[in-house]
Amino acid sequence: MSFASAQNYRFVYEYKMKPDVNKKDSIITDYMNLDTDGKNSYFYNSTKYERDSTYSVTKSYKDLLSAKSYDQNLSYIVEKDYAKKAMNFYDKFKTVNLLIPDNETPKWKIEKEFLKINNINCQKATANYKGRIWEAWFSKDYPVNDGPYKFSGLPGLIVSIKDSENDHAFNLIQIKKIKGIFSLLPKSTKQMTFAEYKKTMNGFTFSNDDIESMSINKQAGKMDIQLKDGYIAQLGLDDIKKNPKLDEEITKRLRRTNNYIERN
């Protein structure tokens, strides 16, 4: 595959994460896209983007319900500006768009170890970044000095990366040329630090004011609740009967991970 600065590419990563530090056998598997035009890149959840793109055109609640689901922890976007060596982390808390600027990139140690991953020639690199020790395998076959999440700065594309405790792991599974890259950044945002972001997310409580719309499917035995942040929460009617306090049940279901990629 030949790369040119004027072309747009999408790198699709399989992402496995353990959302609960107290339940290491609980694993979420989802798929994240890294779009780049050679100047900027955007890392985001592929299912959420497809759903939001469709909804922005149709404004159809039915389309939201029929779309694939994604994990609430993976609603964020990471934007990188290659020239400025700057990053922006975006997420949403209820109706507020959050922005966390970040210029700290990993300080890599490139190792003399080589491995072929899915027929891609890779070299090993390690870093202590954001409170975790990371092992990455990158390839110079692709002249894109980027990778999933905030990982960048290696002389090539990151093909695989995981932390030493296997809490978070990204593996490249697809590369494709695309016509246009990600284009759904929020226009108005509230800026904060990552520590403030985690405190905000961990303090989440649900109330009826958070509901945009609701539907009950008795035949399927479930309730779908569209929140004002766009997320669709699905609850089993049997679960609701067991816990008639709906606010408490939804709060428990939607509380964010306590096992963030960034520990510090």
mmCIF file of C-alpha atoms in Angstrom:
data_model
loop_
_atom_site.group_PDB
_atom_site.id
_atom_site.type_symbol
_atom_site.label_atom_id
_atom_site.label_comp_id
_atom_site.label_asym_id
_atom_site.label_seq_id
_atom_site.Cartn_x
_atom_site.Cartn_y
_atom_site.Cartn_z
ATOM 1 C CA MET A 1 0.000 0.000 0.000
ATOM 2 C CA SER A 2 1.361 3.408 -0.947
ATOM 3 C CA PHE A 3 0.595 6.472 1.133
ATOM 4 C CA ALA A 4 0.327 10.073 -0.021
ATOM 5 C CA SER A 5 -0.260 13.152 2.128
ATOM 6 C CA ALA A 6 -3.296 14.152 0.072
ATOM 7 C CA GLN A 7 -5.052 10.836 0.717
ATOM 8 C CA ASN A 8 -7.225 9.881 3.663
ATOM 9 C CA TYR A 9 -6.851 6.601 5.527
ATOM 10 C CA ARG A 10 -8.762 4.784 8.232
ATOM 11 C CA PHE A 11 -7.053 2.356 10.606
ATOM 12 C CA VAL A 12 -9.513 0.139 12.477
ATOM 13 C CA TYR A 13 -8.482 -1.214 15.881
ATOM 14 C CA GLU A 14 -10.056 -3.916 17.985
ATOM 15 C CA TYR A 15 -10.090 -2.607 21.530
ATOM 16 C CA LYS A 16 -10.353 -4.844 24.595
ATOM 17 C CA MET A 17 -10.714 -3.200 27.996
ATOM 18 C CA LYS A 18 -11.503 -4.277 31.535
ATOM 19 C CA PRO A 19 -13.954 -1.639 32.802
ATOM 20 C CA ASP A 20 -13.975 -2.664 36.463
ATOM 21 C CA VAL A 21 -10.710 -2.816 38.376
ATOM 22 C CA ASN A 22 -12.388 -5.170 40.867
ATOM 23 C CA LYS A 23 -13.663 -7.581 38.178
ATOM 24 C CA LYS A 24 -10.716 -8.408 35.966
ATOM 25 C CA ASP A 25 -12.668 -11.181 34.215
ATOM 26 C CA SER A 26 -15.106 -8.600 32.790
ATOM 27 C CA ILE A 27 -13.971 -7.550 29.297
ATOM 28 C CA ILE A 28 -15.468 -5.158 26.766
ATOM 29 C CA THR A 29 -14.574 -5.640 23.088
ATOM 30 C CA ASP A 30 -15.327 -2.828 20.656
ATOM 31 C CA TYR A 31 -13.940 -1.258 17.486
ATOM 32 C CA MET A 32 -12.301 2.139 17.160
ATOM 33 C CA ASN A 33 -11.310 4.098 14.056
ATOM 34 C CA LEU A 34 -8.202 6.209 13.546
ATOM 35 C CA ASP A 35 -8.752 8.578 10.593
ATOM 36 C CA THR A 36 -5.882 10.639 9.206
ATOM 37 C CA ASP A 37 -5.315 13.005 6.296
ATOM 38 C CA GLY A 38 -1.586 13.386 6.990
ATOM 39 C CA LYS A 39 -2.090 16.598 8.965
ATOM 40 C CA ASN A 40 -4.607 15.651 11.644
ATOM 41 C CA SER A 41 -6.067 12.452 13.020
ATOM 42 C CA TYR A 42 -9.245 11.501 14.865
ATOM 43 C CA PHE A 43 -9.707 8.437 17.067
ATOM 44 C CA TYR A 44 -13.302 7.472 17.876
ATOM 45 C CA ASN A 45 -15.798 4.654 18.300
ATOM 46 C CA SER A 46 -16.816 3.320 14.877
ATOM 47 C CA THR A 47 -20.368 2.294 15.861
ATOM 48 C CA LYS A 48 -21.137 5.608 17.556
ATOM 49 C CA TYR A 49 -19.915 7.528 14.506
ATOM 50 C CA GLU A 50 -22.075 5.502 12.111
ATOM 51 C CA ARG A 51 -25.108 5.925 14.354
ATOM 52 C CA ASP A 52 -24.553 9.668 14.911
ATOM 53 C CA SER A 53 -23.913 10.261 11.204
ATOM 54 C CA THR A 54 -27.214 8.610 10.289
ATOM 55 C CA TYR A 55 -29.149 10.373 13.043
ATOM 56 C CA SER A 56 -27.755 13.792 12.058
ATOM 57 C CA VAL A 57 -29.442 13.314 8.679
ATOM 58 C CA THR A 58 -32.690 11.465 9.517
ATOM 59 C CA LYS A 59 -33.335 12.653 13.110
ATOM 60 C CA SER A 60 -35.122 9.325 13.474
ATOM 61 C CA TYR A 61 -35.468 7.753 16.926
ATOM 62 C CA LYS A 62 -36.184 4.448 15.169
ATOM 63 C CA ASP A 63 -32.732 4.603 13.533
ATOM 64 C CA LEU A 64 -31.118 5.039 16.948
ATOM 65 C CA LEU A 65 -32.936 2.025 18.375
ATOM 66 C CA SER A 66 -32.073 -0.205 15.412
ATOM 67 C CA ALA A 67 -28.387 0.806 15.359
ATOM 68 C CA LYS A 68 -25.672 -1.318 16.938
ATOM 69 C CA SER A 69 -24.852 -0.564 20.552
ATOM 70 C CA TYR A 70 -21.529 0.666 21.888
ATOM 71 C CA ASP A 71 -20.154 0.944 25.394
ATOM 72 C CA GLN A 72 -20.762 4.216 27.234
ATOM 73 C CA ASN A 73 -17.062 4.382 28.158
ATOM 74 C CA LEU A 74 -16.103 4.627 24.482
ATOM 75 C CA SER A 75 -17.968 7.776 23.489
ATOM 76 C CA TYR A 76 -14.812 9.926 23.499
ATOM 77 C CA ILE A 77 -12.852 11.409 20.583
ATOM 78 C CA VAL A 78 -9.100 12.064 20.456
ATOM 79 C CA GLU A 79 -7.941 14.706 17.979
ATOM 80 C CA LYS A 80 -4.247 15.077 17.107
ATOM 81 C CA ASP A 81 -2.641 18.002 15.263
ATOM 82 C CA TYR A 82 0.627 16.696 13.830
ATOM 83 C CA ALA A 83 2.241 20.095 13.144
ATOM 84 C CA LYS A 84 1.422 21.566 16.563
ATOM 85 C CA LYS A 85 2.084 18.248 18.353
ATOM 86 C CA ALA A 86 -1.107 18.872 20.268
ATOM 87 C CA MET A 87 -4.032 16.660 21.273
ATOM 88 C CA ASN A 88 -7.611 17.317 22.294
ATOM 89 C CA PHE A 89 -9.770 14.782 24.155
ATOM 90 C CA TYR A 90 -13.539 15.242 23.752
ATOM 91 C CA ASP A 91 -16.419 13.593 25.584
ATOM 92 C CA LYS A 92 -19.906 14.469 26.739
ATOM 93 C CA PHE A 93 -21.407 14.604 30.213
ATOM 94 C CA LYS A 94 -25.185 14.758 29.988
ATOM 95 C CA THR A 95 -25.742 17.806 27.722
ATOM 96 C CA VAL A 96 -22.295 19.367 28.163
ATOM 97 C CA ASN A 97 -19.477 18.799 25.636
ATOM 98 C CA LEU A 98 -16.155 18.466 27.443
ATOM 99 C CA LEU A 99 -12.683 19.316 26.120
ATOM 100 C CA ILE A 100 -9.405 18.223 27.709
ATOM 101 C CA PRO A 101 -6.295 19.607 25.909
ATOM 102 C CA ASP A 102 -3.122 17.504 26.228
ATOM 103 C CA ASN A 103 0.386 17.933 24.814
ATOM 104 C CA GLU A 104 2.041 15.046 26.677
ATOM 105 C CA THR A 105 3.123 12.249 24.335
ATOM 106 C CA PRO A 106 4.818 9.010 25.446
ATOM 107 C CA LYS A 107 8.601 8.947 25.853
ATOM 108 C CA TRP A 108 9.351 5.758 23.950
ATOM 109 C CA LYS A 109 12.238 3.350 24.343
ATOM 110 C CA ILE A 110 12.693 1.504 21.044
ATOM 111 C CA GLU A 111 13.800 -2.093 21.587
ATOM 112 C CA LYS A 112 15.814 -4.383 19.293
ATOM 113 C CA GLU A 113 12.995 -6.899 19.100
ATOM 114 C CA PHE A 114 11.074 -7.639 15.917
ATOM 115 C CA LEU A 115 7.846 -9.491 15.202
ATOM 116 C CA LYS A 116 5.536 -10.062 12.264
ATOM 117 C CA ILE A 117 1.896 -9.325 13.148
ATOM 118 C CA ASN A 118 -0.702 -10.176 10.489
ATOM 119 C CA ASN A 119 2.072 -10.124 7.873
ATOM 120 C CA ILE A 120 3.177 -6.651 8.997
ATOM 121 C CA ASN A 121 6.837 -6.220 10.011
ATOM 122 C CA CYS A 122 6.895 -4.687 13.485
ATOM 123 C CA GLN A 123 9.397 -3.486 16.062
ATOM 124 C CA LYS A 124 8.911 -3.265 19.816
ATOM 125 C CA ALA A 125 8.810 -0.087 21.905
ATOM 126 C CA THR A 126 7.970 0.542 25.562
ATOM 127 C CA ALA A 127 6.908 3.567 27.576
ATOM 128 C CA ASN A 128 5.723 4.569 31.029
ATOM 129 C CA TYR A 129 2.795 6.802 30.156
ATOM 130 C CA LYS A 130 -0.094 8.188 32.184
ATOM 131 C CA GLY A 131 0.568 5.830 35.093
ATOM 132 C CA ARG A 132 0.867 2.600 33.094
ATOM 133 C CA ILE A 133 3.701 0.657 31.462
ATOM 134 C CA TRP A 134 2.969 0.101 27.770
ATOM 135 C CA GLU A 135 4.322 -2.374 25.222
ATOM 136 C CA ALA A 136 3.834 -1.333 21.610
ATOM 137 C CA TRP A 137 4.649 -2.890 18.257
ATOM 138 C CA PHE A 138 4.991 -0.400 15.420
ATOM 139 C CA SER A 139 5.673 -0.706 11.703
ATOM 140 C CA LYS A 140 7.760 1.506 9.427
ATOM 141 C CA ASP A 141 5.891 -0.011 6.485
ATOM 142 C CA TYR A 142 3.301 2.706 7.017
ATOM 143 C CA PRO A 143 4.771 6.247 7.265
ATOM 144 C CA VAL A 144 2.168 7.458 9.740
ATOM 145 C CA ASN A 145 3.679 8.316 13.129
ATOM 146 C CA ASP A 146 0.442 7.700 14.967
ATOM 147 C CA GLY A 147 -1.598 5.099 16.799
ATOM 148 C CA PRO A 148 -4.764 4.499 18.833
ATOM 149 C CA TYR A 149 -5.926 6.804 21.616
ATOM 150 C CA LYS A 150 -3.180 9.360 22.481
ATOM 151 C CA PHE A 151 -0.318 7.074 21.488
ATOM 152 C CA SER A 152 2.011 8.596 18.873
ATOM 153 C CA GLY A 153 5.624 9.648 18.379
ATOM 154 C CA LEU A 154 7.078 6.402 17.043
ATOM 155 C CA PRO A 155 8.724 6.231 13.582
ATOM 156 C CA GLY A 156 5.744 4.411 12.093
ATOM 157 C CA LEU A 157 2.227 3.184 12.756
ATOM 158 C CA ILE A 158 1.345 1.421 16.022
ATOM 159 C CA VAL A 159 -0.026 -1.993 15.078
ATOM 160 C CA SER A 160 -0.507 -3.379 18.577
ATOM 161 C CA ILE A 161 -0.268 -1.909 22.078
ATOM 162 C CA LYS A 162 -1.222 -3.076 25.562
ATOM 163 C CA ASP A 163 -0.460 -2.184 29.165
ATOM 164 C CA SER A 164 1.514 -4.469 31.474
ATOM 165 C CA GLU A 165 -1.637 -5.606 33.307
ATOM 166 C CA ASN A 166 -3.625 -6.358 30.128
ATOM 167 C CA ASP A 167 -6.354 -3.946 31.196
ATOM 168 C CA HIS A 168 -6.298 -2.147 27.835
ATOM 169 C CA ALA A 169 -5.216 -3.586 24.473
ATOM 170 C CA PHE A 170 -5.496 -2.224 20.924
ATOM 171 C CA ASN A 171 -4.840 -4.341 17.829
ATOM 172 C CA LEU A 172 -4.953 -3.126 14.231
ATOM 173 C CA ILE A 173 -7.344 -5.250 12.158
ATOM 174 C CA GLN A 174 -8.032 -3.223 9.016
ATOM 175 C CA ILE A 175 -6.579 -0.444 6.834
ATOM 176 C CA LYS A 176 -8.613 1.285 4.160
ATOM 177 C CA LYS A 177 -8.580 4.384 1.998
ATOM 178 C CA ILE A 178 -11.553 6.709 2.579
ATOM 179 C CA LYS A 179 -13.014 9.761 0.837
ATOM 180 C CA GLY A 180 -13.422 11.904 3.927
ATOM 181 C CA ILE A 181 -12.275 11.679 7.532
ATOM 182 C CA PHE A 182 -14.151 12.183 10.807
ATOM 183 C CA SER A 183 -16.098 15.456 10.925
ATOM 184 C CA LEU A 184 -18.369 15.468 13.991
ATOM 185 C CA LEU A 185 -16.389 17.462 16.564
ATOM 186 C CA PRO A 186 -18.546 19.418 19.036
ATOM 187 C CA LYS A 187 -18.718 23.158 18.330
ATOM 188 C CA SER A 188 -19.060 24.452 21.880
ATOM 189 C CA THR A 189 -17.159 22.866 24.769
ATOM 190 C CA LYS A 190 -16.311 23.233 28.439
ATOM 191 C CA GLN A 191 -12.572 22.882 29.073
ATOM 192 C CA MET A 192 -11.160 20.982 32.043
ATOM 193 C CA THR A 193 -8.259 18.769 33.125
ATOM 194 C CA PHE A 194 -8.349 14.979 32.847
ATOM 195 C CA ALA A 195 -8.499 14.706 36.654
ATOM 196 C CA GLU A 196 -11.568 16.967 36.660
ATOM 197 C CA TYR A 197 -13.035 14.887 33.836
ATOM 198 C CA LYS A 198 -12.716 11.648 35.812
ATOM 199 C CA LYS A 199 -14.224 13.291 38.897
ATOM 200 C CA THR A 200 -17.147 14.531 36.795
ATOM 201 C CA MET A 201 -17.791 11.139 35.214
ATOM 202 C CA ASN A 202 -17.463 9.271 38.507
ATOM 203 C CA GLY A 203 -20.025 11.609 40.064
ATOM 204 C CA PHE A 204 -22.719 10.693 37.537
ATOM 205 C CA THR A 205 -26.252 10.231 38.869
ATOM 206 C CA PHE A 206 -29.311 9.734 36.708
ATOM 207 C CA SER A 207 -32.524 11.741 36.937
ATOM 208 C CA ASN A 208 -35.672 11.979 34.812
ATOM 209 C CA ASP A 209 -34.377 15.291 33.427
ATOM 210 C CA ASP A 210 -31.704 13.300 31.548
ATOM 211 C CA ILE A 211 -34.317 11.514 29.399
ATOM 212 C CA GLU A 212 -34.877 12.642 25.829
ATOM 213 C CA SER A 213 -37.353 9.858 24.964
ATOM 214 C CA MET A 214 -38.400 6.391 26.119
ATOM 215 C CA SER A 215 -40.061 3.297 24.665
ATOM 216 C CA ILE A 216 -41.154 -0.042 26.111
ATOM 217 C CA ASN A 217 -41.186 -3.289 24.138
ATOM 218 C CA LYS A 218 -43.173 -5.752 26.259
ATOM 219 C CA GLN A 219 -42.742 -8.556 23.750
ATOM 220 C CA ALA A 220 -38.943 -8.249 23.898
ATOM 221 C CA GLY A 221 -39.112 -7.534 27.623
ATOM 222 C CA LYS A 222 -37.003 -4.388 27.514
ATOM 223 C CA MET A 223 -37.099 -0.632 27.919
ATOM 224 C CA ASP A 224 -35.072 1.730 25.705
ATOM 225 C CA ILE A 225 -34.199 5.129 27.122
ATOM 226 C CA GLN A 226 -32.584 7.769 24.934
ATOM 227 C CA LEU A 227 -30.583 10.161 27.088
ATOM 228 C CA LYS A 228 -30.012 13.794 26.196
ATOM 229 C CA ASP A 229 -26.357 13.021 25.435
ATOM 230 C CA GLY A 230 -27.576 10.720 22.631
ATOM 231 C CA TYR A 231 -26.803 7.401 24.305
ATOM 232 C CA ILE A 232 -29.424 4.633 24.278
ATOM 233 C CA ALA A 233 -29.696 2.763 27.579
ATOM 234 C CA GLN A 234 -31.412 -0.616 27.381
ATOM 235 C CA LEU A 235 -32.944 -2.159 30.494
ATOM 236 C CA GLY A 236 -34.702 -5.471 30.953
ATOM 237 C CA LEU A 237 -38.197 -5.153 32.373
ATOM 238 C CA ASP A 238 -37.420 -7.976 34.800
ATOM 239 C CA ASP A 239 -34.448 -6.001 36.126
ATOM 240 C CA ILE A 240 -36.695 -2.995 36.679
ATOM 241 C CA LYS A 241 -39.219 -5.108 38.588
ATOM 242 C CA LYS A 242 -36.440 -6.358 40.839
ATOM 243 C CA ASN A 243 -35.330 -2.781 41.485
ATOM 244 C CA PRO A 244 -38.321 -0.434 41.161
ATOM 245 C CA LYS A 245 -36.051 2.573 41.827
ATOM 246 C CA LEU A 246 -35.351 3.302 38.157
ATOM 247 C CA ASP A 247 -32.960 6.188 38.858
ATOM 248 C CA GLU A 248 -30.687 3.960 40.956
ATOM 249 C CA GLU A 249 -30.708 1.151 38.389
ATOM 250 C CA ILE A 250 -29.804 3.417 35.449
ATOM 251 C CA THR A 251 -27.135 5.222 37.498
ATOM 252 C CA LYS A 252 -25.542 1.856 38.263
ATOM 253 C CA ARG A 253 -25.671 0.770 34.615
ATOM 254 C CA LEU A 254 -24.242 4.015 33.211
ATOM 255 C CA ARG A 255 -21.555 4.825 35.756
ATOM 256 C CA ARG A 256 -18.238 5.034 33.933
ATOM 257 C CA THR A 257 -15.227 2.776 34.288
ATOM 258 C CA ASN A 258 -13.022 2.903 37.398
ATOM 259 C CA ASN A 259 -10.148 1.498 35.323
ATOM 260 C CA TYR A 260 -9.256 4.427 33.059
ATOM 261 C CA ILE A 261 -6.430 4.242 30.532
ATOM 262 C CA GLU A 262 -4.891 7.230 32.303
ATOM 263 C CA ARG A 263 -4.250 6.582 35.950
ATOM 264 C CA ASN A 264 -2.576 9.872 36.843
#
